[in-house]
Amino acid sequence: MGPAIFFHGWTLRRIHLLRGILILIMFAAIAQFASFALIQGHVVAFYGAQAEDVSFAWLIAYVGIATALPLQFKVAGSFNVRTYLLLSFLLSMTLNLGFTYTQNLWLFSVLRFFTGVTTCLVVGRTLVLLFTTLPETKRVLIGTSFFFSLILIGGPLVSWGASWVVDRMDWTAFYYVLMGLQLLAMAFVIAVFKGNTPQAKIPPADWPGAMLFAIAGGALAFAMIYGPRYYWLADPPIEIAAVLVLVFTLLFIWRQRIISFPLIDLVVFKYRRFIFGLLLLIFFYGVKDSLNLIYGYAVSVKGWSAQDIVEATTFNVVGIVLATIISVIAILQHKRNLIPLILVGFLVLFAYHLYFSTLISHDLSVANLSIPIFTHGFACGLLFVPISILCITALPPQNALTGIVICTYARFIASLNSIAGFFTLQLVCNRKHTDVFIANLNFLNQQFVERRSFFDNFLLATGFSNADAGKISNTMLAKSLATQAQLATIRSIFLLFTAMIGLMILFLFIYLLWSWKQRLVAQRVS
């Protein structure tokens, strides 16, 4: 169906303005989901909340998105667009009110799940409508570029405002800011959409399958986030979660195979190019989260505030936007050259990891950190769109929506692997480096003797007694040891990722040469 069915006539005469309004509507929906600073402020307000509680509250919303997305693609077209979007925003505002009053961590997580659902309802429907405003030959490329760029930069954009609120006032005030943004989006919906868009009978949808996926996804998130901290299957709740994941995942897959209206069409897994793109996507998601180690370093070693971190993300956003524009132009000019562009993106990601592994020290400035943060964003911008296009175009048109859903599943699973993997890597590497440093803390080590003497003399000169000076010196040395172990750990992880990306680059280069050879052989035969 064309755009004239959905939009008022005045918007069709100002098509660029219409596209901008649709992007703003999607941003208003993503804002509630994307603000990590807001979520962190809410969760740490609870007594005893830990880092894993923050991660769970963050990622349970992905379960809501992944659960609702295939249902939304099937049934959303049966409703009046304006009414559908207005009701979705009203549900989001109701959830915001619930956030301001809840005092229970698990209830908060349930609300976060439904935040993912309402985000999906708005963004999924608006994205499809955005496609109708684009030339048919460029819909997938440009529409996907808009969408995935918004996903990448939405979090930093919202966090700019959220961190300002967290630093200056009661953080719950930001929920009212979000509701104001949603009211503005509702005004845009009323302004651009017709009130009498065609409706159809609601098609059959696999609601039981969605429930199976939601349970499996929630249990997987719990097991992967809390598992590394509670010794995996040695902890009974983790063991129960693992059983739930196995049972409900098998039930979900079995149901998708036997019903005539599945949420996802499993036939997509027979397309090797799609599987290849999916593996690239999972790998990319896994290694790109190393940026969080830089932000962790800035907070724990440099003492940056939330506002400082958000300001640093500006460099990342600029890199993403610039590289996305470059990648879209390159794809439009050379539609078949996705692999070379992906190869260049991984080369930039390789340079980012290698550069920071050689750069890291205890006294880096904002200027020092801005270069790797920008480079990371530039690499993500080069990779995100072409890998996504590779996945979607590898499938026939009737399976494109299934491809988008499975890419969403991949994003969720990669994020969980990233959290569990980074925690385990940091734990192992930190313990290893700490043991090495402790073994060298003796009076035969000249550097240790000099540092201990410096601390003792400084404290004695300021009036402390010998006993107090000794205790404080030990505390300062322990803190210095912890900092050095953390720096060595970050360097080790970046070097590991450098090696992994190097192997991926080698594989892609060999694959590219093989593809060119196959193409030349085909041309000679023809």
Coordinates of C-alpha atoms in Angstrom, one line a residue:
M1 CA 0.0 0.0 0.0
G2 CA 1.2 3.5 -0.8
P3 CA 1.8 6.4 1.6
A4 CA -1.4 8.2 0.4
I5 CA -3.5 5.7 2.3
F6 CA -1.9 6.5 5.6
F7 CA -0.8 10.1 5.6
H8 CA -2.5 13.5 5.2
G9 CA -2.0 15.1 1.8
W10 CA 0.0 18.0 3.1
T11 CA 2.7 15.6 4.4
L12 CA 3.1 14.0 1.0
R13 CA 4.0 17.4 -0.5
R14 CA 6.7 17.7 2.1
I15 CA 8.1 14.2 2.0
H16 CA 11.4 15.0 3.7
L17 CA 9.6 16.6 6.6
L18 CA 7.4 13.5 6.9
R19 CA 10.4 11.2 7.1
G20 CA 11.9 13.4 9.8
I21 CA 8.6 13.3 11.8
L22 CA 8.5 9.5 11.5
I23 CA 12.1 9.3 12.8
L24 CA 11.2 11.6 15.7
I25 CA 8.2 9.3 16.5
M26 CA 10.5 6.3 16.6
F27 CA 13.0 8.2 18.7
A28 CA 10.3 9.0 21.3
A29 CA 9.6 5.3 21.6
I30 CA 13.2 4.3 21.8
A31 CA 14.0 6.9 24.4
Q32 CA 12.2 5.1 27.1
F33 CA 14.0 1.9 26.3
A34 CA 17.4 3.2 25.6
S35 CA 18.4 5.4 28.6
F36 CA 20.9 3.3 30.5
A37 CA 21.7 6.2 32.9
L38 CA 18.1 6.4 33.9
I39 CA 17.8 2.6 34.5
Q40 CA 21.0 2.6 36.5
G41 CA 19.8 5.4 38.6
H42 CA 16.6 3.6 39.3
V43 CA 18.1 0.2 40.1
V44 CA 20.9 1.4 42.4
A45 CA 18.3 3.3 44.5
F46 CA 17.3 -0.1 45.8
Y47 CA 19.3 -1.3 48.8
G48 CA 21.7 -4.1 47.8
A49 CA 21.2 -3.7 44.1
Q50 CA 24.3 -5.0 42.2
A51 CA 25.7 -4.5 38.7
E52 CA 24.0 -7.7 37.6
D53 CA 20.6 -6.2 38.6
V54 CA 21.3 -3.2 36.4
S55 CA 22.2 -5.5 33.5
F56 CA 19.1 -7.7 33.9
A57 CA 16.8 -4.7 34.1
W58 CA 18.5 -3.4 30.9
L59 CA 18.3 -6.6 28.9
I60 CA 14.9 -7.9 29.9
A61 CA 13.5 -5.1 27.7
Y62 CA 15.2 -6.9 24.8
V63 CA 13.1 -10.0 25.6
G64 CA 10.0 -7.8 25.3
I65 CA 11.1 -6.5 22.0
A66 CA 12.0 -9.9 20.6
T67 CA 8.7 -11.3 21.8
A68 CA 6.5 -8.6 20.4
L69 CA 8.3 -8.0 17.1
P70 CA 7.0 -11.0 15.0
L71 CA 3.5 -10.6 16.5
Q72 CA 3.6 -6.9 15.6
F73 CA 4.6 -7.6 12.0
K74 CA 1.6 -10.0 11.6
V75 CA -1.2 -8.1 13.3
A76 CA -0.3 -4.4 13.2
G77 CA -1.6 -3.9 9.7
S78 CA -5.1 -4.9 10.8
F79 CA -5.5 -1.8 12.9
N80 CA -6.1 1.9 12.2
V81 CA -2.6 3.4 12.3
R82 CA -3.4 6.5 14.2
T83 CA -5.3 4.6 16.9
Y84 CA -2.6 1.9 17.1
L85 CA 0.2 4.4 17.7
L86 CA -1.7 6.6 20.1
L87 CA -2.7 3.6 22.3
S88 CA 0.9 2.3 22.2
F89 CA 2.2 5.7 23.5
L90 CA -0.5 5.8 26.2
L91 CA 0.6 2.4 27.4
S92 CA 4.2 3.7 27.5
M93 CA 3.1 6.7 29.5
T94 CA 1.3 4.4 31.9
L95 CA 4.5 2.4 32.3
N96 CA 6.4 5.6 33.1
L97 CA 3.9 6.4 35.9
G98 CA 4.4 2.9 37.2
F99 CA 8.2 3.3 37.3
T100 CA 7.9 6.4 39.4
Y101 CA 5.9 4.5 42.1
T102 CA 7.4 1.0 42.2
Q103 CA 9.7 0.1 45.0
N104 CA 10.3 -3.5 44.1
L105 CA 13.2 -4.5 41.9
W106 CA 11.5 -7.5 40.2
L107 CA 8.3 -5.5 39.6
F108 CA 10.6 -2.9 38.0
S109 CA 12.0 -5.6 35.7
V110 CA 8.5 -6.7 34.7
L111 CA 7.7 -3.1 33.7
R112 CA 10.9 -3.0 31.8
F113 CA 9.8 -6.1 29.8
F114 CA 6.6 -4.3 28.8
T115 CA 8.6 -1.2 28.0
G116 CA 10.3 -3.4 25.3
V117 CA 6.9 -4.5 24.1
T118 CA 5.6 -0.9 23.7
T119 CA 8.8 0.2 22.1
C120 CA 8.4 -2.5 19.5
L121 CA 4.8 -1.7 18.9
V122 CA 5.6 1.9 17.9
V123 CA 9.0 1.4 16.2
G124 CA 8.1 -1.7 14.3
R125 CA 4.9 -0.1 12.8
T126 CA 6.5 3.3 12.2
L127 CA 9.5 1.6 10.4
V128 CA 7.2 -0.2 8.0
L129 CA 5.4 3.1 7.3
L130 CA 8.7 4.9 6.8
F131 CA 9.5 2.3 4.1
T132 CA 6.4 3.4 2.1
T133 CA 7.8 6.9 1.8
L134 CA 11.0 5.7 0.2
P135 CA 11.7 4.8 -3.4
E136 CA 11.1 1.0 -3.8
T137 CA 14.6 0.2 -5.0
K138 CA 16.1 1.9 -2.0
R139 CA 13.6 1.1 0.8
V140 CA 15.6 -1.7 2.5
L141 CA 18.9 0.1 2.4
I142 CA 17.8 3.6 3.4
G143 CA 15.1 2.5 5.8
T144 CA 17.4 0.1 7.5
S145 CA 20.1 2.7 7.7
F146 CA 17.8 5.2 9.4
F147 CA 16.5 2.5 11.8
F148 CA 19.8 1.0 12.9
S149 CA 21.5 4.3 13.2
L150 CA 18.8 5.5 15.5
I151 CA 19.2 2.3 17.5
L152 CA 23.0 2.9 17.8
I153 CA 22.8 6.6 18.7
G154 CA 19.5 6.6 20.5
G155 CA 21.0 5.6 23.9
P156 CA 23.7 8.3 23.9
L157 CA 21.2 10.9 22.8
V158 CA 18.7 10.1 25.6
S159 CA 21.5 9.7 28.1
W160 CA 22.6 13.3 27.5
G161 CA 19.4 14.4 29.1
A162 CA 19.1 11.5 31.6
S163 CA 22.6 12.1 33.0
W164 CA 21.9 15.8 33.5
V165 CA 18.8 14.9 35.5
V166 CA 20.6 12.2 37.5
D167 CA 23.4 14.6 38.5
R168 CA 21.2 17.5 39.5
M169 CA 17.8 16.3 40.8
D170 CA 15.7 13.3 41.7
W171 CA 16.3 11.0 38.8
T172 CA 12.5 10.0 38.6
A173 CA 11.9 13.5 37.2
F174 CA 13.3 12.2 33.9
Y175 CA 10.2 10.0 33.6
Y176 CA 8.1 13.1 33.3
V177 CA 10.5 14.4 30.6
L178 CA 9.9 11.2 28.7
M179 CA 6.1 11.5 29.1
G180 CA 6.4 15.1 27.7
L181 CA 8.4 13.7 24.7
Q182 CA 5.7 11.0 24.2
L183 CA 2.9 13.6 24.3
L184 CA 4.8 15.5 21.5
A185 CA 5.0 12.3 19.5
M186 CA 1.3 11.8 19.9
A187 CA 0.7 15.3 18.6
F188 CA 2.8 14.3 15.5
V189 CA 0.8 11.1 15.1
I190 CA -2.4 13.1 15.0
A191 CA -1.0 15.7 12.7
V192 CA 0.4 13.3 10.0
F193 CA -1.8 10.2 10.0
K194 CA -5.3 9.9 8.7
G195 CA -8.0 8.8 11.1
N196 CA -9.7 6.5 8.6
T197 CA -6.9 4.2 7.3
P198 CA -8.1 0.9 6.0
Q199 CA -8.4 -2.0 8.4
A200 CA -8.5 -5.7 7.8
K201 CA -9.4 -8.9 9.7
I202 CA -6.8 -9.8 12.3
P203 CA -4.8 -12.8 10.9
P204 CA -4.0 -15.8 13.0
A205 CA -0.8 -15.3 15.1
D206 CA 1.1 -17.7 17.3
W207 CA 0.4 -16.2 20.7
P208 CA 1.3 -19.4 22.6
G209 CA 4.6 -19.4 20.8
A210 CA 5.3 -15.9 21.9
M211 CA 4.7 -16.9 25.5
L212 CA 7.1 -19.8 25.1
F213 CA 9.7 -17.4 23.7
A214 CA 9.2 -14.8 26.5
I215 CA 9.7 -17.5 29.2
A216 CA 12.8 -18.9 27.4
G217 CA 14.2 -15.4 26.8
G218 CA 13.7 -14.2 30.4
A219 CA 15.2 -17.4 31.8
L220 CA 18.2 -17.1 29.4
A221 CA 18.8 -13.5 30.5
F222 CA 18.7 -14.5 34.2
A223 CA 21.0 -17.4 33.7
M224 CA 23.6 -15.6 31.5
I225 CA 23.7 -12.4 33.7
Y226 CA 23.6 -14.0 37.2
G227 CA 25.4 -17.2 36.2
P228 CA 29.0 -15.9 36.2
R229 CA 28.5 -14.3 39.6
Y230 CA 27.0 -17.4 41.3
Y231 CA 29.1 -20.2 39.9
W232 CA 26.6 -21.2 37.2
L233 CA 24.9 -24.5 37.9
A234 CA 26.2 -24.7 41.4
D235 CA 23.4 -22.2 42.3
P236 CA 19.9 -23.7 42.3
P237 CA 18.1 -20.7 40.7
I238 CA 20.6 -20.7 37.9
E239 CA 20.1 -24.4 37.4
I240 CA 16.3 -24.0 37.3
A241 CA 16.7 -21.1 34.8
A242 CA 18.9 -23.3 32.6
V243 CA 16.3 -26.1 32.5
L244 CA 13.6 -23.6 31.6
V245 CA 15.7 -22.2 28.8
L246 CA 16.3 -25.7 27.4
V247 CA 12.7 -26.9 27.7
F248 CA 10.9 -23.8 26.4
T249 CA 13.4 -23.2 23.6
L250 CA 12.8 -26.7 22.3
L251 CA 9.0 -26.3 22.7
F252 CA 9.2 -23.0 20.8
I253 CA 11.2 -24.5 17.9
W254 CA 8.9 -27.5 17.8
R255 CA 5.9 -25.3 17.6
Q256 CA 7.3 -23.2 14.8
R257 CA 7.8 -26.3 12.8
I258 CA 4.3 -27.7 13.2
I259 CA 1.9 -24.8 12.9
S260 CA 0.8 -23.1 9.7
F261 CA 1.3 -19.5 10.9
P262 CA 4.6 -19.5 12.8
L263 CA 6.3 -16.4 14.3
I264 CA 9.4 -17.2 12.4
D265 CA 9.9 -19.3 9.3
L266 CA 12.6 -21.7 10.0
V267 CA 13.2 -22.2 6.3
V268 CA 15.5 -19.1 6.4
F269 CA 18.2 -21.3 7.9
K270 CA 18.7 -23.1 4.7
Y271 CA 20.2 -20.0 3.1
R272 CA 23.9 -20.1 3.7
R273 CA 24.5 -16.5 3.0
F274 CA 22.0 -15.5 5.7
I275 CA 23.7 -17.7 8.2
F276 CA 27.0 -16.2 7.2
G277 CA 25.7 -12.7 7.7
L278 CA 24.1 -13.7 11.0
L279 CA 27.4 -15.1 12.3
L280 CA 29.1 -11.8 11.3
L281 CA 26.4 -9.9 13.1
I282 CA 26.9 -11.9 16.3
F283 CA 30.6 -11.5 16.2
F284 CA 30.4 -7.8 15.6
Y285 CA 28.0 -7.3 18.5
G286 CA 30.3 -9.3 20.7
V287 CA 33.5 -7.3 20.1
K288 CA 31.9 -3.9 19.8
D289 CA 31.0 -3.8 23.5
S290 CA 34.6 -3.4 24.4
L291 CA 33.8 0.3 24.5
N292 CA 32.2 -0.3 27.9
L293 CA 35.7 -1.2 29.2
I294 CA 36.9 2.3 28.2
Y295 CA 33.9 3.9 30.0
G296 CA 34.6 1.6 33.0
Y297 CA 38.2 2.8 33.0
A298 CA 37.2 6.4 32.9
V299 CA 34.8 6.0 35.9
S300 CA 37.0 3.8 38.2
V301 CA 40.5 5.1 37.3
K302 CA 39.8 8.7 36.2
G303 CA 36.8 9.4 38.4
W304 CA 34.5 10.6 35.6
S305 CA 30.9 11.4 36.4
A306 CA 27.9 10.2 34.4
Q307 CA 27.8 13.5 32.7
D308 CA 31.5 13.2 31.6
I309 CA 30.8 9.7 30.1
V310 CA 27.8 11.0 28.2
E311 CA 29.8 13.9 26.8
A312 CA 32.4 11.5 25.7
T313 CA 29.8 9.5 23.8
T314 CA 29.5 12.6 21.5
F315 CA 32.6 11.4 19.7
N316 CA 31.1 8.0 19.3
V317 CA 27.9 9.4 17.9
V318 CA 29.7 11.6 15.4
G319 CA 31.7 8.5 14.2
I320 CA 28.6 6.4 13.8
V321 CA 26.7 9.1 11.8
L322 CA 29.7 9.9 9.6
A323 CA 30.5 6.3 8.8
T324 CA 26.8 5.4 8.2
I325 CA 26.6 8.1 5.6
I326 CA 29.7 6.8 3.9
S327 CA 28.5 3.2 4.0
V328 CA 25.1 4.1 2.5
I329 CA 26.7 6.0 -0.3
A330 CA 29.2 3.2 -1.0
I331 CA 26.4 0.6 -1.1
L332 CA 24.2 2.7 -3.4
Q333 CA 27.1 3.1 -5.8
H334 CA 28.4 -0.5 -5.5
K335 CA 25.4 -2.7 -4.4
R336 CA 27.3 -6.0 -4.7
N337 CA 30.3 -4.9 -2.8
L338 CA 29.1 -5.5 0.8
I339 CA 32.0 -7.8 1.8
P340 CA 34.7 -5.2 0.9
L341 CA 32.9 -2.6 3.0
I342 CA 32.5 -5.1 5.9
L343 CA 36.2 -5.9 5.6
V344 CA 37.1 -2.2 5.8
G345 CA 34.9 -1.9 8.9
F346 CA 36.6 -4.7 10.6
L347 CA 40.0 -3.2 9.7
V348 CA 39.0 0.0 11.5
L349 CA 37.7 -2.1 14.5
F350 CA 41.0 -3.9 14.5
A351 CA 42.9 -0.6 14.5
Y352 CA 40.7 0.7 17.4
H353 CA 41.5 -2.3 19.6
L354 CA 45.2 -2.4 18.8
Y355 CA 45.6 1.3 19.3
F356 CA 43.9 1.4 22.7
S357 CA 45.8 -1.7 23.9
T358 CA 49.0 0.3 23.4
L359 CA 47.6 3.5 24.7
I360 CA 46.1 2.6 28.0
S361 CA 47.7 4.0 31.1
H362 CA 46.6 5.5 34.4
D363 CA 46.8 9.2 33.2
L364 CA 44.9 9.4 29.9
S365 CA 43.2 12.7 29.2
V366 CA 39.9 13.4 27.5
A367 CA 41.7 14.1 24.3
N368 CA 43.5 10.7 24.5
L369 CA 40.2 8.9 24.9
S370 CA 38.3 10.8 22.3
I371 CA 40.3 9.2 19.5
P372 CA 39.5 5.5 20.3
I373 CA 35.9 6.4 21.2
F374 CA 35.4 8.1 17.8
T375 CA 37.2 5.3 16.0
H376 CA 34.9 2.7 17.6
G377 CA 31.8 4.7 16.4
F378 CA 33.3 5.0 12.9
A379 CA 33.8 1.2 12.8
C380 CA 30.3 0.5 14.0
G381 CA 28.8 2.8 11.4
L382 CA 30.8 1.1 8.6
L383 CA 29.7 -2.4 9.8
F384 CA 26.2 -2.2 11.1
V385 CA 24.3 -1.3 7.9
P386 CA 26.2 -3.6 5.4
I387 CA 26.0 -6.6 7.7
S388 CA 22.3 -6.0 8.3
I389 CA 21.7 -5.6 4.6
L390 CA 23.7 -8.7 3.9
C391 CA 21.4 -10.7 6.2
I392 CA 18.1 -9.3 4.9
T393 CA 19.0 -9.4 1.2
A394 CA 20.1 -13.0 1.5
L395 CA 16.5 -14.0 2.0
P396 CA 13.6 -13.9 -0.5
P397 CA 11.2 -11.0 0.1
Q398 CA 8.5 -13.1 1.8
N399 CA 11.1 -14.0 4.5
A400 CA 12.6 -10.6 5.0
L401 CA 10.6 -9.9 8.2
T402 CA 11.7 -13.2 9.6
G403 CA 15.3 -12.2 8.9
I404 CA 14.8 -8.9 10.9
V405 CA 13.3 -10.9 13.8
I406 CA 16.2 -13.4 13.9
C407 CA 18.7 -10.5 13.7
T408 CA 16.9 -9.1 16.8
Y409 CA 17.3 -12.5 18.5
A410 CA 21.0 -12.4 17.6
R411 CA 21.4 -8.9 19.1
F412 CA 19.8 -10.2 22.4
I413 CA 22.0 -13.3 22.6
A414 CA 25.2 -11.4 21.7
S415 CA 24.5 -8.9 24.4
L416 CA 24.1 -11.7 27.0
N417 CA 27.3 -13.4 25.8
S418 CA 29.0 -10.0 26.0
I419 CA 28.0 -9.4 29.6
A420 CA 28.8 -13.0 30.7
G421 CA 32.0 -13.1 28.7
F422 CA 33.4 -9.7 29.8
F423 CA 32.7 -10.5 33.4
T424 CA 34.5 -13.9 33.2
L425 CA 37.4 -12.5 31.2
Q426 CA 37.8 -9.6 33.6
L427 CA 37.6 -12.0 36.6
V428 CA 40.2 -14.4 35.2
C429 CA 42.6 -11.8 33.9
N430 CA 42.4 -9.6 37.0
R431 CA 43.1 -12.5 39.2
K432 CA 46.1 -13.5 37.1
H433 CA 47.6 -10.1 37.0
T434 CA 46.9 -9.5 40.7
D435 CA 48.8 -12.7 41.6
V436 CA 51.7 -11.6 39.4
F437 CA 51.9 -8.2 41.0
I438 CA 51.6 -9.5 44.5
A439 CA 54.5 -11.9 43.9
N440 CA 56.7 -8.9 43.1
L441 CA 55.7 -6.9 46.2
N442 CA 58.8 -7.5 48.3
F443 CA 61.7 -5.6 49.6
L444 CA 63.9 -7.0 46.8
N445 CA 61.8 -5.0 44.3
Q446 CA 63.4 -1.6 44.1
Q447 CA 60.3 0.1 42.6
F448 CA 58.2 -1.2 45.5
V449 CA 60.7 0.0 48.1
E450 CA 60.8 3.4 46.5
R451 CA 57.0 3.8 46.3
R452 CA 56.5 2.5 49.9
S453 CA 59.2 4.9 51.2
F454 CA 57.6 7.8 49.3
F455 CA 54.2 7.1 50.9
D456 CA 55.7 6.7 54.4
N457 CA 57.7 9.9 54.2
F458 CA 54.8 11.9 52.8
L459 CA 52.4 10.7 55.6
L460 CA 55.0 11.2 58.3
A461 CA 55.7 14.7 57.0
T462 CA 51.9 15.5 57.3
G463 CA 51.9 14.5 61.0
F464 CA 50.8 10.9 61.0
S465 CA 52.3 8.5 63.5
N466 CA 54.5 5.6 62.3
A467 CA 51.7 3.0 62.9
D468 CA 49.1 5.1 61.1
A469 CA 51.5 5.9 58.2
G470 CA 52.2 2.2 57.7
K471 CA 48.5 1.3 57.6
I472 CA 47.7 4.1 55.2
S473 CA 50.7 3.2 53.0
N474 CA 49.4 -0.3 52.8
T475 CA 46.0 0.9 51.8
M476 CA 47.4 3.2 49.1
L477 CA 49.6 0.4 47.8
A478 CA 46.6 -1.9 47.6
K479 CA 44.6 0.7 45.7
S480 CA 47.6 1.2 43.3
L481 CA 47.8 -2.6 42.8
A482 CA 44.1 -2.8 42.0
T483 CA 44.4 0.0 39.5
Q484 CA 47.4 -1.6 37.8
A485 CA 45.7 -5.0 37.7
Q486 CA 42.6 -3.4 36.1
L487 CA 44.7 -1.6 33.5
A488 CA 46.6 -4.9 32.7
T489 CA 43.2 -6.7 32.4
I490 CA 41.8 -4.2 30.0
R491 CA 44.9 -4.4 27.9
S492 CA 44.8 -8.2 27.8
I493 CA 41.1 -8.2 26.7
F494 CA 41.8 -5.6 24.0
L495 CA 44.7 -7.7 22.7
L496 CA 42.6 -10.8 22.7
F497 CA 39.9 -9.0 20.7
T498 CA 42.6 -7.6 18.4
A499 CA 43.7 -11.2 17.6
M500 CA 40.1 -12.4 17.1
I501 CA 39.3 -9.5 14.7
G502 CA 42.6 -10.2 12.9
L503 CA 41.4 -13.8 12.3
M504 CA 38.1 -12.5 11.1
I505 CA 39.8 -10.1 8.7
L506 CA 41.9 -13.0 7.3
F507 CA 38.8 -15.1 6.8
L508 CA 37.0 -12.3 5.0
F509 CA 40.0 -11.6 2.8
I510 CA 40.2 -15.3 1.8
Y511 CA 36.4 -15.4 1.3
L512 CA 36.6 -12.3 -0.9
L513 CA 39.4 -13.7 -3.1
W514 CA 37.4 -17.0 -3.4
S515 CA 34.3 -15.0 -4.4
W516 CA 36.2 -13.0 -7.1
K517 CA 37.7 -16.2 -8.4
Q518 CA 34.2 -17.9 -8.7
R519 CA 32.8 -14.8 -10.4
L520 CA 35.7 -14.8 -13.0
V521 CA 35.1 -18.5 -13.7
A522 CA 31.4 -17.9 -14.2
Q523 CA 32.1 -15.0 -16.6
R524 CA 34.4 -17.2 -18.6
V525 CA 31.9 -20.0 -18.8
S526 CA 29.2 -17.7 -19.9

